[in-house]
CSV table of C-alpha atoms in Angstrom, one decimal:
chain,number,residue,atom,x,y,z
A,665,UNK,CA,-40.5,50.9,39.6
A,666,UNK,CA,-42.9,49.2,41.7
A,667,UNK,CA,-42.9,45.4,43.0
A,668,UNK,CA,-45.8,45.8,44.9
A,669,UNK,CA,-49.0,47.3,43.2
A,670,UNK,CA,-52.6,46.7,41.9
A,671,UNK,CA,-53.0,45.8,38.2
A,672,UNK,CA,-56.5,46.9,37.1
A,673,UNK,CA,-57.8,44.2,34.0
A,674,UNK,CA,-59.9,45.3,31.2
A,675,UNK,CA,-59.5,41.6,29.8
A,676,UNK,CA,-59.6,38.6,31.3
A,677,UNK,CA,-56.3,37.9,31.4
A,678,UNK,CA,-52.7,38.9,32.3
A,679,UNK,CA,-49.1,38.5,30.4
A,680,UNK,CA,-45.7,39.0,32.0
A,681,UNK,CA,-42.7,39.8,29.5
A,682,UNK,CA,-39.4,41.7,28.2
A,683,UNK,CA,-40.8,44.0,25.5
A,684,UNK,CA,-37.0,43.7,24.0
A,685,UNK,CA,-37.0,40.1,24.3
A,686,UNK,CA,-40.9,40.0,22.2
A,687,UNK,CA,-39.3,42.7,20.0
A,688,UNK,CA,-36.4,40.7,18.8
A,689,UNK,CA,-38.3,37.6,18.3
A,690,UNK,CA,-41.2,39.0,16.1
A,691,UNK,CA,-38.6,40.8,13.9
A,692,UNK,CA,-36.8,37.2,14.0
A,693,UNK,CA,-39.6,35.3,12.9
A,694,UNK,CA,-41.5,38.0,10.7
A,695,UNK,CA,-43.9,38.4,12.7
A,696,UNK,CA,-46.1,41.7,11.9
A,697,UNK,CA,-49.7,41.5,13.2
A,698,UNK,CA,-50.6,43.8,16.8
A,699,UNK,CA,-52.7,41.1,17.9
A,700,UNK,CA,-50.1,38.4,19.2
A,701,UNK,CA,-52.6,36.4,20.8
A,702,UNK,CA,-54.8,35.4,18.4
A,703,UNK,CA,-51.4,34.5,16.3
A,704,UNK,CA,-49.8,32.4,18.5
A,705,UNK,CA,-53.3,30.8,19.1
A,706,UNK,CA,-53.4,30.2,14.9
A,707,UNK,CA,-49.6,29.3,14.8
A,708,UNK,CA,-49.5,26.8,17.5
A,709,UNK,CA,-45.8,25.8,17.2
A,710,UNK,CA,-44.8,29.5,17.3
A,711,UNK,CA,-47.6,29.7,20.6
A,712,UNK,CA,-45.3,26.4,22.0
A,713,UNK,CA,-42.3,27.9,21.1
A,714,UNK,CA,-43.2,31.4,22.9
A,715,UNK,CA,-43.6,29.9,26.0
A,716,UNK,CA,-41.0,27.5,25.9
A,717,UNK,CA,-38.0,30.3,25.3
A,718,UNK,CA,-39.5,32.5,27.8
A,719,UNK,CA,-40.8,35.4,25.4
A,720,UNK,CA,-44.2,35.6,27.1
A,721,UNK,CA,-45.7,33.9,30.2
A,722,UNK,CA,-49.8,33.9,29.5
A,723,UNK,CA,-52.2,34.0,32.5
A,724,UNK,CA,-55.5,33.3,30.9
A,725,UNK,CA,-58.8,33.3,31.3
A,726,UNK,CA,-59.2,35.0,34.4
A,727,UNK,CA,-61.9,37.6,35.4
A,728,UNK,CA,-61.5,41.3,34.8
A,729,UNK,CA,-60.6,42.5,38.6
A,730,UNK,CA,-58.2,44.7,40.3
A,731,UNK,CA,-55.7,42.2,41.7
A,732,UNK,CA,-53.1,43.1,44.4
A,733,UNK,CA,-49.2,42.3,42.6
A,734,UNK,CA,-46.4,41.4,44.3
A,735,UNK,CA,-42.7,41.0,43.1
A,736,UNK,CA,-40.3,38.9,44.5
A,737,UNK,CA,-36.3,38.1,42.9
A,738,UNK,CA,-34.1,36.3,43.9
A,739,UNK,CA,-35.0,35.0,47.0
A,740,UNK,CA,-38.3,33.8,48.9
A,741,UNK,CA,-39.5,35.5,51.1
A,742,UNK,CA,-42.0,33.9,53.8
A,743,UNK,CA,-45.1,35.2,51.7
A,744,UNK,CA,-46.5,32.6,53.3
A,745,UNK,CA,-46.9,34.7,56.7
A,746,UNK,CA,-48.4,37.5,54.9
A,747,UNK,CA,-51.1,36.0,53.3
A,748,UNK,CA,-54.3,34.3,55.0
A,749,UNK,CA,-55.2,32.2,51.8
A,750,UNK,CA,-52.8,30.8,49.2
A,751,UNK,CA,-54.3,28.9,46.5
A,752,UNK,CA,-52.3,27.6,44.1
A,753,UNK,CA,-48.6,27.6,43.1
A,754,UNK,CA,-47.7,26.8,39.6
A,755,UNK,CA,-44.2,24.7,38.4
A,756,UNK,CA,-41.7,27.6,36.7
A,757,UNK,CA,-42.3,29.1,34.0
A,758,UNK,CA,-39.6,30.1,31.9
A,759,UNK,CA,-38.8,33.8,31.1
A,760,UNK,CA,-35.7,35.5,29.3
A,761,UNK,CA,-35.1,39.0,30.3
A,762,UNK,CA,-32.8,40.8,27.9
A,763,UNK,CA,-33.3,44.7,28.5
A,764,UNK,CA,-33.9,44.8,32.4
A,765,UNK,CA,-37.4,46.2,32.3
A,766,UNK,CA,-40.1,43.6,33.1
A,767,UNK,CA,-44.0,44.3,32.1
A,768,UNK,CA,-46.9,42.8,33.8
A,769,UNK,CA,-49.6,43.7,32.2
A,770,UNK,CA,-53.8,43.0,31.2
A,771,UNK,CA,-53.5,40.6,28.0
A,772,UNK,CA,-54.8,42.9,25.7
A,773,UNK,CA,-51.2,44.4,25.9
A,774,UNK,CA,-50.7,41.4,23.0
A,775,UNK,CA,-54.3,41.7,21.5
A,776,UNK,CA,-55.4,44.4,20.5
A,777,UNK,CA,-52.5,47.3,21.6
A,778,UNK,CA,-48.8,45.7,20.8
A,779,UNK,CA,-47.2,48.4,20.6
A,780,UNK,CA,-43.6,47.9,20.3
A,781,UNK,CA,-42.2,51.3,21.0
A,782,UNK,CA,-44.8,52.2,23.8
A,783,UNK,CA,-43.2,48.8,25.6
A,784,UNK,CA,-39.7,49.4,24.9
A,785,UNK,CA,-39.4,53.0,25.7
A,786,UNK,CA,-41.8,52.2,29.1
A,787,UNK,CA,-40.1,53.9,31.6
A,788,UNK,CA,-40.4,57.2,29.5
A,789,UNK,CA,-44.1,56.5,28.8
A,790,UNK,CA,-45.2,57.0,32.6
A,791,UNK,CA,-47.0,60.1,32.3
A,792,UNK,CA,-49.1,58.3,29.5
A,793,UNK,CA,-49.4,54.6,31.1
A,794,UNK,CA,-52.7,53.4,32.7
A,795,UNK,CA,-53.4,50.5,35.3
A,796,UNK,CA,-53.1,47.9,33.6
A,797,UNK,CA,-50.0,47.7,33.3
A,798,UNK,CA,-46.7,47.8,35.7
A,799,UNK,CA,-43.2,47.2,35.6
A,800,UNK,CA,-40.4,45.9,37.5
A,801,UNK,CA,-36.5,46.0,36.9
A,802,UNK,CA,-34.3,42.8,36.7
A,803,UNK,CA,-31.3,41.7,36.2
A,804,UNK,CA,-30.4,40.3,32.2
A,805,UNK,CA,-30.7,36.6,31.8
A,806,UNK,CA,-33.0,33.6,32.6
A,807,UNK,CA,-35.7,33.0,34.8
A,808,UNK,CA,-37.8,30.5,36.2
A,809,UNK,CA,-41.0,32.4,37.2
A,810,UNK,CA,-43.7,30.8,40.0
A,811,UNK,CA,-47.2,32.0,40.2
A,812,UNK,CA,-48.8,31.9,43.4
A,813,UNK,CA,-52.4,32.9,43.7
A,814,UNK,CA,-53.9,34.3,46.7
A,815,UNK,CA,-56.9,35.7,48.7
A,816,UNK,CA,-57.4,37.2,51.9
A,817,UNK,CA,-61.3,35.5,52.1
A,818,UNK,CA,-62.0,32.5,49.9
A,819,UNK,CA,-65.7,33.3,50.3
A,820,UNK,CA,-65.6,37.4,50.4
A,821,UNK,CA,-66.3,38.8,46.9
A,822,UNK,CA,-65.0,42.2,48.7
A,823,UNK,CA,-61.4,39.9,49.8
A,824,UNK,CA,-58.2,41.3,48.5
A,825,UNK,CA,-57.2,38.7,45.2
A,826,UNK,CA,-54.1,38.8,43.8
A,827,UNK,CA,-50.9,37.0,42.6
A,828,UNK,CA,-47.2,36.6,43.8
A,829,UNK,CA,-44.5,36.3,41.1
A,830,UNK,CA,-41.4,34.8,41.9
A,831,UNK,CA,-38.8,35.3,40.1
A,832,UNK,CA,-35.5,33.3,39.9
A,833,UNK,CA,-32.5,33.7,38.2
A,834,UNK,CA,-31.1,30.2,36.7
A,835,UNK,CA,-28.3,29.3,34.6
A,836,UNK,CA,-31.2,27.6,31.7
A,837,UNK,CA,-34.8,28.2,31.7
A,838,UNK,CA,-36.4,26.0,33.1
A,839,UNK,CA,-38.7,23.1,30.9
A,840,UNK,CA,-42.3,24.0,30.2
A,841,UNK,CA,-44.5,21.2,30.3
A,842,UNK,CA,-47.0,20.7,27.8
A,843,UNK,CA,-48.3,17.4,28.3
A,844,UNK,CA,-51.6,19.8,29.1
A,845,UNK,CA,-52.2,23.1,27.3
A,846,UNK,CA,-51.6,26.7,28.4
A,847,UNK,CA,-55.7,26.9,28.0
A,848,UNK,CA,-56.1,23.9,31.2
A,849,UNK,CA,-54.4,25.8,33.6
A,850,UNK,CA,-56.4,27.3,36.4
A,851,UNK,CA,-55.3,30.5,37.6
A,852,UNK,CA,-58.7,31.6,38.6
A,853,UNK,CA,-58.8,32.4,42.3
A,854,UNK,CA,-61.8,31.5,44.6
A,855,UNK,CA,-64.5,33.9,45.3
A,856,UNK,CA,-63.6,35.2,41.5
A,857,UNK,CA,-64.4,31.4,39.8
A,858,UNK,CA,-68.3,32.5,40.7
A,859,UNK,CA,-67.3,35.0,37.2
A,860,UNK,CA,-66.2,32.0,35.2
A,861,UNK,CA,-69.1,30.1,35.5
């Protein structure tokens, strides 16, 4: 288990998630297809509703980079003294975490490879798992998650980028707003918005 670590994307994006909690609500809904994505994109209620009961928190589009991840539960810690250049940080988002294993992951783990046993048996998959994707334990239940983006050197293509998660534990997730979409959220941090252009 790591919660601090370098996720390496092939795609430009990232999702965090419970592979028991997707699991259980594809088989729920019927849900068949590998490339998640592009059906929630299609099915835009079921897209809403993915988000809104915590089954998948998207971080899209972002550039392909190797971004420095860190975990924090429970409690926040002064990240704040750690890092030279914070960014951004988003409202919650709202996860449920039903099996204790947490997977951050490059987004094509919902394109193009869902692979439901790979996810759910994880932790016995080390020996076979690449960079892009990570995991980190947590306790069953809901979660209000808070992205905070970060670089060492807004102006330094060579700057350590990366992302804090913060997770914490609350009695109901927490609302998602979506007076704007999922699509109009910046996550991009600066030197790497030079790649979105």
């Amino acid at each position: 288990m790591e919660n601090n670590f370098i996720l390496n994307l092939e795609m430009p994006g990232m999702v965090i998630f419970d592979p028991l909690t997707v699991t259980d609500y594809l088989r729920e809904k019927g849900i068949l297809t590998n490339d998640l994505l592009a059906y929630f994109v299609s099915n835009e209620e079921i897209g809403k509703e993915v988000i809104t009961k915590g089954i998948i928190i998207p971080i899209y589009p972002i550039p392909e980079w190797d971004y420095s991840i860190m975990i924090n539960q429970n409690k926040k810690i002064d990240y704040y003294t750690k890092i030279d250049c914070i960014q951004f940080e988003t409202d919650q988002f709202p996860l449920t975490v039903t099996s204790e294993l947490v997977i951050i992951s490059d987004i094509s783990a919902i394109t193009i490879d869902w692979e439901a046993d790979f996810f759910l048996n994880y932790e016995k998959n080390l020996d076979s798992k690449s960079d892009i994707s990570h995991y980190t334990k947590m306790p069953i239940g809901n979660y209000g998650v808070s992205i905070i983006g970060y670089s060492k050197d807004k102006t330094d293509m060579d700057s350590e980028c990366g992302y804090v998660f913060y997770f914490l534990r609350v009695n109901n997730l927490p609302a998602f707003d979506f007076s704007k979409s999922i699509d109009e959220y910046d996550f991009v941090i600066e030197p790497l918005n030079k790649f979105m252009q």
